[in-house]
Amino acid sequence: MRTVDLILRKRGADELSVEEIQFLVNGYTTGEIPDYQMAAFLMATYFSGMTDRELSALTESMMQSGETISLADIPGVKVDKHSTGGVGDKTSLICAPIAAAAGVIVPMISGRGLGHTGGTLDKLESIPGFRTDLTIDQFKAQLAELGLCFIGQNDEVSPADNRIYALRDVTGTVESVPLIASSIMSKKMAEGIDALVLDVKVGNGAFMKTQVEARRLAQAMVGIGRRLDKKVQALITDMNQPLGYAVGNALEVMEVSQTLQKAGPADLTRLSLELAARMIFLAKVTPTLDEARKLAEDKLMDGSAYKKFRQVVQAQGGNPQALDRFDLLPNATGMREVISPRAGFVSAIKAEDIGRASQMMGAGRMVKEDIIDHAVGVILEVKVGEKVEAGSVLCRLYYTGEEHLDEAAELVEDAFRVSNARPEERELILEVVG
Ligand code: URA
């Protein structure tokens, strides 16, 4: 089998066999297939798509590229949550401790920032000392003790995704249904879960720009779950403006802490509670979804979710004091305001451009070797629908270097639209699949 022939066939939209897909995934994981050939295959897949059979083969080959964790010896139902990627999307850090505080076992294997979207691992690593590179044994021990552990894919869990994900980030091959579905489901199915809640983002800040595409992605992932005998439920949620106010790693951790202490933005709190409720319901902790919603709210309101998050931070080597004393988190050295040129209503905040500006300042990677600057990002002062005056602050850019600052500021200025008429309210949770 020659890699170039498989690339040519995929470019021509041929269906590859299970063995051919295994050959590509194994070859790339072991280093026999170089980056440039895998990048060409990914681009061919981006344009040609994959059949259900190919998608299952790709997901399973990626899953089998590493260890499949068994959590059978830990009592309780194991449920995880994963997002397809958004801007300011820090819900995992909120819904996971809520669900764990309600008695769900949450083994969370997360990813890094991809393109203009942030990643849970990068956010967590902005907490001084926080380690996400635990061994599987450490992961299991923490799950048994605290019911929640956050780790990254190391070379033990879906190493193929680890490598392909980083390559997609820098080769323009992120926004593809089979590539996103296989990436998410390979690591999720390898982590020994019983059920999974997915947050499929749709809108200009998401990889899926239309609800039809988002539904296709949701159905693809729910289908993979069903074929592997796991209960998977997907919420399709709006990503036409950033979630919450903070975008950028340490800035988002600050907002997580505020939200877990009941002082978070309404949209972020609402979505995190709904995701947690779905996790609680799938774990069968409550007989109905409404009871799960009530339990999620109780665990947020009585402080037990925040306590759980602090315990997890401490257990993973992080300094939990940084969640109350933000001066202990990485802090930017400079701040620039973006001002509204006119009075009116904020009618749009293009999430993708806010994410790109933040990435450009160092919150995300431009090439795969880039080191993240955890301190930088954007804090919105207003959200869509709010009234502003001419000269009022729309948002603040936090930076540590000025190299890309002007470009980032221009992008952010253009991301805001201020109109005379108040925009129609948009639903946050649009659809449930599965
Ligand atoms: N999240 C992932 O884990 N993989 C993707 O491809 C996109 C979002």
Tab-separated table of C-alpha atoms and ligand atoms in Angstrom:
chain	number	residue	atom	x	y	z
A	1	MET	CA	0.000	0.000	0.000
A	2	ARG	CA	1.361	3.440	-0.908
A	3	THR	CA	0.232	6.536	0.963
A	4	VAL	CA	0.194	8.655	-2.179
A	5	ASP	CA	-2.325	6.294	-3.825
A	6	LEU	CA	-4.652	6.610	-0.853
A	7	ILE	CA	-4.369	10.402	-0.991
A	8	LEU	CA	-5.210	10.355	-4.694
A	9	ARG	CA	-8.200	8.083	-4.125
A	10	LYS	CA	-9.535	10.249	-1.321
A	11	ARG	CA	-8.989	13.319	-3.461
A	12	GLY	CA	-11.169	11.631	-6.079
A	13	ALA	CA	-13.830	10.897	-3.387
A	14	ASP	CA	-13.344	7.099	-3.470
A	15	GLU	CA	-14.357	5.131	-0.401
A	16	LEU	CA	-11.272	3.730	1.376
A	17	SER	CA	-11.385	0.342	3.075
A	18	VAL	CA	-11.028	-0.219	6.818
A	19	GLU	CA	-7.498	-1.619	6.244
A	20	GLU	CA	-6.484	1.413	4.191
A	21	ILE	CA	-7.639	3.812	6.875
A	22	GLN	CA	-5.873	1.759	9.554
A	23	PHE	CA	-2.699	1.892	7.448
A	24	LEU	CA	-2.843	5.710	7.326
A	25	VAL	CA	-3.592	6.178	11.014
A	26	ASN	CA	-0.989	3.647	12.180
A	27	GLY	CA	1.640	4.952	9.755
A	28	TYR	CA	1.184	8.515	10.900
A	29	THR	CA	1.167	7.602	14.594
A	30	THR	CA	4.419	5.675	14.306
A	31	GLY	CA	6.069	8.393	12.224
A	32	GLU	CA	6.351	6.322	9.016
A	33	ILE	CA	3.965	8.649	7.197
A	34	PRO	CA	5.306	12.220	7.253
A	35	ASP	CA	3.337	15.368	8.146
A	36	TYR	CA	3.109	16.533	4.532
A	37	GLN	CA	1.383	13.353	3.362
A	38	MET	CA	-1.023	13.311	6.282
A	39	ALA	CA	-1.765	16.995	5.663
A	40	ALA	CA	-2.605	16.182	2.030
A	41	PHE	CA	-4.861	13.317	3.107
A	42	LEU	CA	-6.637	15.581	5.611
A	43	MET	CA	-7.192	18.222	2.937
A	44	ALA	CA	-8.554	15.586	0.560
A	45	THR	CA	-10.916	14.423	3.312
A	46	TYR	CA	-11.937	18.006	4.001
A	47	PHE	CA	-13.123	18.328	0.393
A	48	SER	CA	-14.369	14.796	-0.278
A	49	GLY	CA	-15.888	13.859	3.091
A	50	MET	CA	-16.235	10.277	4.328
A	51	THR	CA	-18.888	7.596	4.306
A	52	ASP	CA	-20.244	6.256	7.639
A	53	ARG	CA	-18.105	3.145	7.178
A	54	GLU	CA	-14.943	5.215	6.696
A	55	LEU	CA	-15.857	7.440	9.644
A	56	SER	CA	-16.275	4.429	11.942
A	57	ALA	CA	-12.971	2.971	10.688
A	58	LEU	CA	-11.160	6.276	11.216
A	59	THR	CA	-12.577	6.727	14.726
A	60	GLU	CA	-11.801	3.174	15.757
A	61	SER	CA	-8.268	3.222	14.298
A	62	MET	CA	-7.541	6.468	16.146
A	63	MET	CA	-9.018	5.042	19.338
A	64	GLN	CA	-6.926	1.876	18.979
A	65	SER	CA	-3.751	3.886	18.334
A	66	GLY	CA	-3.419	4.056	22.119
A	67	GLU	CA	-4.752	2.514	25.258
A	68	THR	CA	-8.444	2.029	25.925
A	69	ILE	CA	-8.939	2.809	29.560
A	70	SER	CA	-11.130	0.575	31.675
A	71	LEU	CA	-12.849	2.339	34.532
A	72	ALA	CA	-14.912	-0.714	35.460
A	73	ASP	CA	-13.306	-0.927	38.910
A	74	ILE	CA	-14.519	2.581	39.836
A	75	PRO	CA	-18.123	2.465	41.043
A	76	GLY	CA	-20.651	4.863	39.489
A	77	VAL	CA	-21.718	5.897	36.010
A	78	LYS	CA	-18.989	7.680	34.034
A	79	VAL	CA	-20.136	10.587	31.911
A	80	ASP	CA	-18.051	13.139	30.068
A	81	LYS	CA	-18.836	16.311	28.139
A	82	HIS	CA	-17.084	17.750	25.107
A	83	SER	CA	-17.535	20.828	22.969
A	84	THR	CA	-16.827	21.058	19.256
A	85	GLY	CA	-15.051	24.338	19.948
A	86	GLY	CA	-16.070	27.917	20.492
A	87	VAL	CA	-14.854	31.308	21.633
A	88	GLY	CA	-14.963	32.003	25.353
A	89	ASP	CA	-16.333	28.497	25.782
A	90	LYS	CA	-15.263	27.495	29.259
A	91	THR	CA	-18.347	25.425	30.147
A	92	SER	CA	-16.347	22.209	30.733
A	93	LEU	CA	-14.653	23.797	33.732
A	94	ILE	CA	-18.067	24.600	35.206
A	95	CYS	CA	-20.367	21.727	34.246
A	96	ALA	CA	-17.816	19.026	35.145
A	97	PRO	CA	-17.471	20.066	38.822
A	98	ILE	CA	-21.249	20.565	39.082
A	99	ALA	CA	-21.899	17.058	37.742
A	100	ALA	CA	-19.144	15.550	39.910
A	101	ALA	CA	-20.555	17.299	42.991
A	102	ALA	CA	-23.897	15.650	42.134
A	103	GLY	CA	-22.296	12.192	42.147
A	104	VAL	CA	-21.409	11.649	38.481
A	105	ILE	CA	-17.941	10.241	37.749
A	106	VAL	CA	-16.416	12.605	35.171
A	107	PRO	CA	-13.285	11.359	33.393
A	108	MET	CA	-12.451	14.328	31.197
A	109	ILE	CA	-9.873	14.032	28.414
A	110	SER	CA	-9.625	17.433	26.817
A	111	GLY	CA	-7.941	19.087	23.885
A	112	ARG	CA	-5.853	22.180	23.299
A	113	GLY	CA	-6.891	25.315	21.454
A	114	LEU	CA	-7.617	24.730	17.803
A	115	GLY	CA	-7.648	27.575	15.281
A	116	HIS	CA	-9.491	30.544	16.754
A	117	THR	CA	-11.146	28.425	19.463
A	118	GLY	CA	-9.748	27.857	22.935
A	119	GLY	CA	-8.953	24.507	24.546
A	120	THR	CA	-9.727	23.274	28.049
A	121	LEU	CA	-6.154	22.092	28.630
A	122	ASP	CA	-4.630	25.483	27.795
A	123	LYS	CA	-7.094	27.186	30.142
A	124	LEU	CA	-6.346	24.796	33.000
A	125	GLU	CA	-2.602	25.141	32.519
A	126	SER	CA	-2.883	28.864	33.164
A	127	ILE	CA	-3.428	27.918	36.835
A	128	PRO	CA	0.116	27.891	38.292
A	129	GLY	CA	1.326	24.315	38.796
A	130	PHE	CA	-1.719	22.623	37.224
A	131	ARG	CA	-0.711	19.372	35.538
A	132	THR	CA	-2.727	17.676	32.822
A	133	ASP	CA	-0.095	15.063	31.921
A	134	LEU	CA	-1.086	12.483	34.529
A	135	THR	CA	-0.538	8.779	33.994
A	136	ILE	CA	-3.573	6.568	33.543
A	137	ASP	CA	-3.071	5.199	37.071
A	138	GLN	CA	-3.016	8.703	38.540
A	139	PHE	CA	-6.105	9.556	36.475
A	140	LYS	CA	-7.974	6.560	37.864
A	141	ALA	CA	-6.887	7.195	41.434
A	142	GLN	CA	-8.125	10.790	41.293
A	143	LEU	CA	-11.420	9.721	39.703
A	144	ALA	CA	-11.980	7.206	42.489
A	145	GLU	CA	-11.223	9.849	45.109
A	146	LEU	CA	-12.813	13.011	43.718
A	147	GLY	CA	-15.060	11.841	40.870
A	148	LEU	CA	-13.411	14.280	38.450
A	149	CYS	CA	-10.068	14.462	36.680
A	150	PHE	CA	-8.926	16.533	33.693
A	151	ILE	CA	-6.180	15.127	31.496
A	152	GLY	CA	-4.863	15.678	27.990
A	153	GLN	CA	-4.354	13.010	25.411
A	154	ASN	CA	-0.886	11.821	26.109
A	155	ASP	CA	0.770	9.100	24.149
A	156	GLU	CA	-1.352	6.583	25.960
A	157	VAL	CA	-4.825	7.822	24.910
A	158	SER	CA	-5.590	8.286	21.206
A	159	PRO	CA	-2.073	9.453	20.261
A	160	ALA	CA	-3.204	9.529	16.633
A	161	ASP	CA	-5.688	12.287	17.451
A	162	ASN	CA	-3.062	14.136	19.430
A	163	ARG	CA	-0.858	14.362	16.339
A	164	ILE	CA	-3.586	14.819	13.735
A	165	TYR	CA	-5.276	17.548	15.810
A	166	ALA	CA	-2.081	19.611	15.967
A	167	LEU	CA	-1.517	19.150	12.226
A	168	ARG	CA	-5.104	20.156	11.337
A	169	ASP	CA	-4.735	23.295	13.395
A	170	VAL	CA	-2.010	24.601	11.095
A	171	THR	CA	-3.110	23.184	7.738
A	172	GLY	CA	-6.611	24.623	7.356
A	173	THR	CA	-8.308	21.257	7.853
A	174	VAL	CA	-10.275	21.793	11.033
A	175	GLU	CA	-13.812	22.472	9.774
A	176	SER	CA	-14.720	19.010	8.561
A	177	VAL	CA	-17.516	16.791	9.901
A	178	PRO	CA	-15.584	13.469	9.709
A	179	LEU	CA	-12.363	14.992	11.083
A	180	ILE	CA	-14.062	16.690	14.029
A	181	ALA	CA	-16.320	13.698	14.739
A	182	SER	CA	-13.446	11.169	14.682
A	183	SER	CA	-11.188	13.443	16.727
A	184	ILE	CA	-13.707	13.932	19.502
A	185	MET	CA	-15.155	10.446	19.542
A	186	SER	CA	-11.807	8.585	19.373
A	187	LYS	CA	-10.561	10.134	22.589
A	188	LYS	CA	-13.936	10.062	24.301
A	189	MET	CA	-14.595	6.418	23.503
A	190	ALA	CA	-11.078	5.491	24.700
A	191	GLU	CA	-11.605	6.902	28.161
A	192	GLY	CA	-13.942	4.233	29.499
A	193	ILE	CA	-17.138	6.299	29.705
A	194	ASP	CA	-20.727	5.061	29.767
A	195	ALA	CA	-22.257	8.223	28.298
A	196	LEU	CA	-21.303	11.527	26.734
A	197	VAL	CA	-22.873	14.973	26.442
A	198	LEU	CA	-21.760	16.982	23.415
A	199	ASP	CA	-22.022	20.702	22.910
A	200	VAL	CA	-22.071	21.243	19.148
A	201	LYS	CA	-21.447	24.896	18.474
A	202	VAL	CA	-22.972	26.697	15.525
A	203	GLY	CA	-22.429	30.199	14.225
A	204	ASN	CA	-19.648	32.453	13.040
A	205	GLY	CA	-17.404	31.574	16.000
A	206	ALA	CA	-17.875	27.824	15.522
A	207	PHE	CA	-16.406	25.411	13.007
A	208	MET	CA	-19.936	24.652	11.816
A	209	LYS	CA	-21.441	27.846	10.421
A	210	THR	CA	-24.996	26.636	9.802
A	211	GLN	CA	-27.464	24.642	11.840
A	212	VAL	CA	-27.712	22.067	9.046
A	213	GLU	CA	-23.939	21.391	9.233
A	214	ALA	CA	-24.038	21.354	13.047
A	215	ARG	CA	-26.875	18.821	12.944
A	216	ARG	CA	-24.857	16.619	10.559
A	217	LEU	CA	-21.909	16.728	12.947
A	218	ALA	CA	-24.126	15.992	15.953
A	219	GLN	CA	-25.770	13.070	14.150
A	220	ALA	CA	-22.377	11.690	13.065
A	221	MET	CA	-21.134	11.664	16.664
A	222	VAL	CA	-24.365	10.304	18.139
A	223	GLY	CA	-24.186	7.581	15.445
A	224	ILE	CA	-20.600	6.621	16.363
A	225	GLY	CA	-21.664	6.436	20.014
A	226	ARG	CA	-24.614	4.226	19.159
A	227	ARG	CA	-22.434	1.842	17.119
A	228	LEU	CA	-20.095	1.555	20.120
A	229	ASP	CA	-23.021	1.056	22.515
A	230	LYS	CA	-22.660	4.365	24.382
A	231	LYS	CA	-25.396	6.847	25.150
A	232	VAL	CA	-24.542	10.131	23.473
A	233	GLN	CA	-26.645	13.272	23.543
A	234	ALA	CA	-25.773	16.481	21.693
A	235	LEU	CA	-26.986	20.018	22.298
A	236	ILE	CA	-26.643	22.381	19.346
A	237	THR	CA	-25.872	25.804	20.808
A	238	ASP	CA	-25.370	29.308	19.473
A	239	MET	CA	-21.818	30.587	18.950
A	240	ASN	CA	-22.483	33.849	17.138
A	241	GLN	CA	-20.958	35.832	19.991
A	242	PRO	CA	-18.421	34.722	22.610
A	243	LEU	CA	-19.833	32.826	25.569
A	244	GLY	CA	-19.586	34.938	28.703
A	245	TYR	CA	-17.340	37.996	28.611
A	246	ALA	CA	-13.810	36.555	28.838
A	247	VAL	CA	-11.743	35.144	25.946
A	248	GLY	CA	-8.172	33.958	26.646
A	249	ASN	CA	-6.872	31.327	29.018
A	250	ALA	CA	-6.271	32.918	32.446
A	251	LEU	CA	-9.049	35.448	31.812
A	252	GLU	CA	-11.442	32.560	31.256
A	253	VAL	CA	-10.306	30.801	34.415
A	254	MET	CA	-11.199	33.975	36.335
A	255	GLU	CA	-14.685	33.892	34.818
A	256	VAL	CA	-15.011	30.189	35.658
A	257	SER	CA	-14.204	30.952	39.269
A	258	GLN	CA	-16.780	33.765	39.362
A	259	THR	CA	-19.404	31.530	37.747
A	260	LEU	CA	-18.783	28.706	40.213
A	261	GLN	CA	-19.239	31.329	42.926
A	262	LYS	CA	-22.627	32.353	41.494
A	263	ALA	CA	-21.400	35.623	40.018
A	264	GLY	CA	-20.994	34.511	36.411
A	265	PRO	CA	-22.574	35.775	33.185
A	266	ALA	CA	-26.152	34.620	32.529
A	267	ASP	CA	-25.461	32.818	29.213
A	268	LEU	CA	-22.452	30.920	30.554
A	269	THR	CA	-24.251	29.924	33.752
A	270	ARG	CA	-27.364	28.793	31.896
A	271	LEU	CA	-25.508	26.618	29.365
A	272	SER	CA	-23.179	25.117	31.989
A	273	LEU	CA	-26.171	24.187	34.161
A	274	GLU	CA	-28.004	22.580	31.240
A	275	LEU	CA	-24.913	20.566	30.224
A	276	ALA	CA	-24.409	19.462	33.837
A	277	ALA	CA	-28.088	18.507	34.104
A	278	ARG	CA	-27.805	16.335	30.983
A	279	MET	CA	-24.726	14.634	32.459
A	280	ILE	CA	-26.544	14.005	35.741
A	281	PHE	CA	-29.583	12.629	33.906
A	282	LEU	CA	-27.530	10.338	31.633
A	283	ALA	CA	-25.735	9.059	34.752
A	284	LYS	CA	-29.194	8.162	36.123
A	285	VAL	CA	-28.548	10.083	39.342
A	286	THR	CA	-32.104	11.438	38.988
A	287	PRO	CA	-35.105	9.804	37.304
A	288	THR	CA	-36.063	12.890	35.273
A	289	LEU	CA	-34.253	15.680	33.448
A	290	ASP	CA	-36.142	18.304	35.453
A	291	GLU	CA	-34.878	16.800	38.694
A	292	ALA	CA	-31.366	16.754	37.220
A	293	ARG	CA	-31.718	20.474	36.415
A	294	LYS	CA	-32.760	21.152	39.994
A	295	LEU	CA	-29.858	19.122	41.391
A	296	ALA	CA	-27.344	20.902	39.114
A	297	GLU	CA	-28.619	24.262	40.319
A	298	ASP	CA	-28.440	23.166	43.969
A	299	LYS	CA	-24.834	22.037	43.557
A	300	LEU	CA	-23.886	25.375	42.058
A	301	MET	CA	-25.825	27.421	44.607
A	302	ASP	CA	-24.660	25.580	47.736
A	303	GLY	CA	-20.996	26.009	46.765
A	304	SER	CA	-20.255	22.300	46.438
A	305	ALA	CA	-19.326	22.576	42.732
A	306	TYR	CA	-16.816	25.317	43.507
A	307	LYS	CA	-15.402	23.269	46.373
A	308	LYS	CA	-15.058	20.298	44.008
A	309	PHE	CA	-13.183	22.408	41.457
A	310	ARG	CA	-10.780	23.672	44.126
A	311	GLN	CA	-10.111	20.115	45.291
A	312	VAL	CA	-9.393	19.026	41.716
A	313	VAL	CA	-7.058	21.977	41.134
A	314	GLN	CA	-5.157	21.099	44.292
A	315	ALA	CA	-5.027	17.383	43.464
A	316	GLN	CA	-3.553	18.156	40.031
A	317	GLY	CA	-0.765	20.299	41.438
A	318	GLY	CA	-2.415	23.685	40.907
A	319	ASN	CA	-2.691	26.459	43.421
A	320	PRO	CA	-6.385	26.752	44.376
A	321	GLN	CA	-5.752	30.172	45.922
A	322	ALA	CA	-5.318	31.507	42.391
A	323	LEU	CA	-9.071	31.012	41.942
A	324	ASP	CA	-9.728	33.760	44.488
A	325	ARG	CA	-6.579	35.803	44.131
A	326	PHE	CA	-6.345	36.566	40.440
A	327	ASP	CA	-2.961	38.237	40.914
A	328	LEU	CA	-1.613	34.686	41.281
A	329	LEU	CA	-2.701	33.861	37.721
A	330	PRO	CA	-0.643	35.024	34.716
A	331	ASN	CA	-1.489	38.681	34.184
A	332	ALA	CA	-1.098	40.833	31.089
A	333	THR	CA	1.264	43.787	31.173
A	334	GLY	CA	-0.791	46.095	28.950
A	335	MET	CA	-4.422	46.894	28.204
A	336	ARG	CA	-6.048	48.677	25.269
A	337	GLU	CA	-9.682	49.756	25.105
A	338	VAL	CA	-11.871	49.440	22.032
A	339	ILE	CA	-14.385	52.281	21.910
A	340	SER	CA	-17.793	52.472	20.249
A	341	PRO	CA	-17.762	55.044	17.433
A	342	ARG	CA	-21.500	55.632	17.782
A	343	ALA	CA	-24.536	55.234	20.015
A	344	GLY	CA	-27.014	52.410	19.458
A	345	PHE	CA	-27.526	48.738	20.200
A	346	VAL	CA	-24.814	46.109	19.854
A	347	SER	CA	-26.301	43.964	17.093
A	348	ALA	CA	-23.381	41.576	16.438
A	349	ILE	CA	-20.028	40.576	17.957
A	350	LYS	CA	-18.291	38.265	15.508
A	351	ALA	CA	-16.985	35.572	17.788
A	352	GLU	CA	-14.512	34.226	15.237
A	353	ASP	CA	-12.742	37.590	14.955
A	354	ILE	CA	-12.574	37.982	18.732
A	355	GLY	CA	-11.083	34.470	18.897
A	356	ARG	CA	-8.600	35.258	16.122
A	357	ALA	CA	-7.513	38.495	17.775
A	358	SER	CA	-6.948	36.660	21.017
A	359	GLN	CA	-5.021	33.905	19.193
A	360	MET	CA	-2.928	36.539	17.405
A	361	MET	CA	-1.936	38.131	20.707
A	362	GLY	CA	-0.653	34.731	21.869
A	363	ALA	CA	-3.645	32.974	23.501
A	364	GLY	CA	-3.649	30.361	20.717
A	365	ARG	CA	-1.131	28.813	18.355
A	366	MET	CA	-0.345	30.085	14.866
A	367	VAL	CA	2.039	27.146	14.212
A	368	LYS	CA	2.021	23.911	16.120
A	369	GLU	CA	5.260	24.576	18.050
A	370	ASP	CA	4.000	27.936	19.415
A	371	ILE	CA	4.005	28.353	23.185
A	372	ILE	CA	0.775	29.800	24.586
A	373	ASP	CA	0.736	33.110	26.440
A	374	HIS	CA	-1.811	32.352	29.152
A	375	ALA	CA	-2.207	35.962	30.269
A	376	VAL	CA	-3.535	37.571	27.094
A	377	GLY	CA	-7.016	37.880	25.637
A	378	VAL	CA	-10.102	40.007	25.361
A	379	ILE	CA	-12.729	40.996	27.911
A	380	LEU	CA	-16.024	42.155	26.442
A	381	GLU	CA	-17.751	44.996	28.222
A	382	VAL	CA	-21.052	44.485	26.391
A	383	LYS	CA	-22.962	41.671	24.768
A	384	VAL	CA	-25.362	41.569	21.829
A	385	GLY	CA	-28.574	43.501	22.568
A	386	GLU	CA	-27.018	45.994	24.983
A	387	LYS	CA	-27.264	49.748	24.479
A	388	VAL	CA	-24.032	51.730	24.106
A	389	GLU	CA	-23.162	55.413	23.868
A	390	ALA	CA	-20.656	56.925	21.449
A	391	GLY	CA	-17.277	56.677	23.182
A	392	SER	CA	-18.238	53.901	25.581
A	393	VAL	CA	-15.920	50.905	25.954
A	394	LEU	CA	-16.922	47.845	23.911
A	395	CYS	CA	-14.099	45.619	25.129
A	396	ARG	CA	-10.545	45.564	26.457
A	397	LEU	CA	-7.553	43.810	24.936
A	398	TYR	CA	-5.035	42.406	27.431
A	399	TYR	CA	-1.568	41.866	25.991
A	400	THR	CA	2.037	41.200	26.959
A	401	GLY	CA	3.721	42.188	23.674
A	402	GLU	CA	2.828	44.744	21.042
A	403	GLU	CA	3.873	42.818	17.955
A	404	HIS	CA	0.368	41.930	16.749
A	405	LEU	CA	-1.571	44.362	18.908
A	406	ASP	CA	-2.639	46.845	16.212
A	407	GLU	CA	-3.793	44.067	13.925
A	408	ALA	CA	-5.692	42.376	16.770
A	409	ALA	CA	-7.313	45.676	17.815
A	410	GLU	CA	-8.456	46.331	14.246
A	411	LEU	CA	-9.979	42.864	14.040
A	412	VAL	CA	-11.829	43.397	17.305
A	413	GLU	CA	-13.109	46.857	16.281
A	414	ASP	CA	-14.527	45.341	13.100
A	415	ALA	CA	-16.083	42.462	15.045
A	416	PHE	CA	-18.626	44.782	16.691
A	417	ARG	CA	-21.690	46.060	14.888
A	418	VAL	CA	-23.687	48.865	16.531
A	419	SER	CA	-27.119	49.550	14.975
A	420	ASN	CA	-30.084	51.801	15.623
A	421	ALA	CA	-32.538	48.994	16.193
A	422	ARG	CA	-32.387	46.518	19.053
A	423	PRO	CA	-31.554	43.073	17.542
A	424	GLU	CA	-33.907	40.158	17.965
A	425	GLU	CA	-33.054	37.892	20.867
A	426	ARG	CA	-31.381	34.667	19.812
A	427	GLU	CA	-31.889	31.298	21.479
A	428	LEU	CA	-28.776	29.903	23.182
A	429	ILE	CA	-29.780	26.229	23.076
A	430	LEU	CA	-31.158	25.515	19.619
A	431	GLU	CA	-31.707	21.785	19.376
A	432	VAL	CA	-31.086	18.433	21.062
A	433	VAL	CA	-29.896	15.426	19.031
A	434	GLY	CA	-29.893	11.861	20.420
B	1	URA	N1	-12.537	19.318	19.505
B	1	URA	C1	-11.809	18.204	19.272
B	1	URA	O1	-11.464	17.479	20.204
B	1	URA	N2	-11.488	17.909	18.017
B	1	URA	C2	-11.851	18.672	16.963
B	1	URA	O2	-11.536	18.341	15.856
B	1	URA	C3	-12.610	19.832	17.211
B	1	URA	C4	-12.937	20.131	18.496
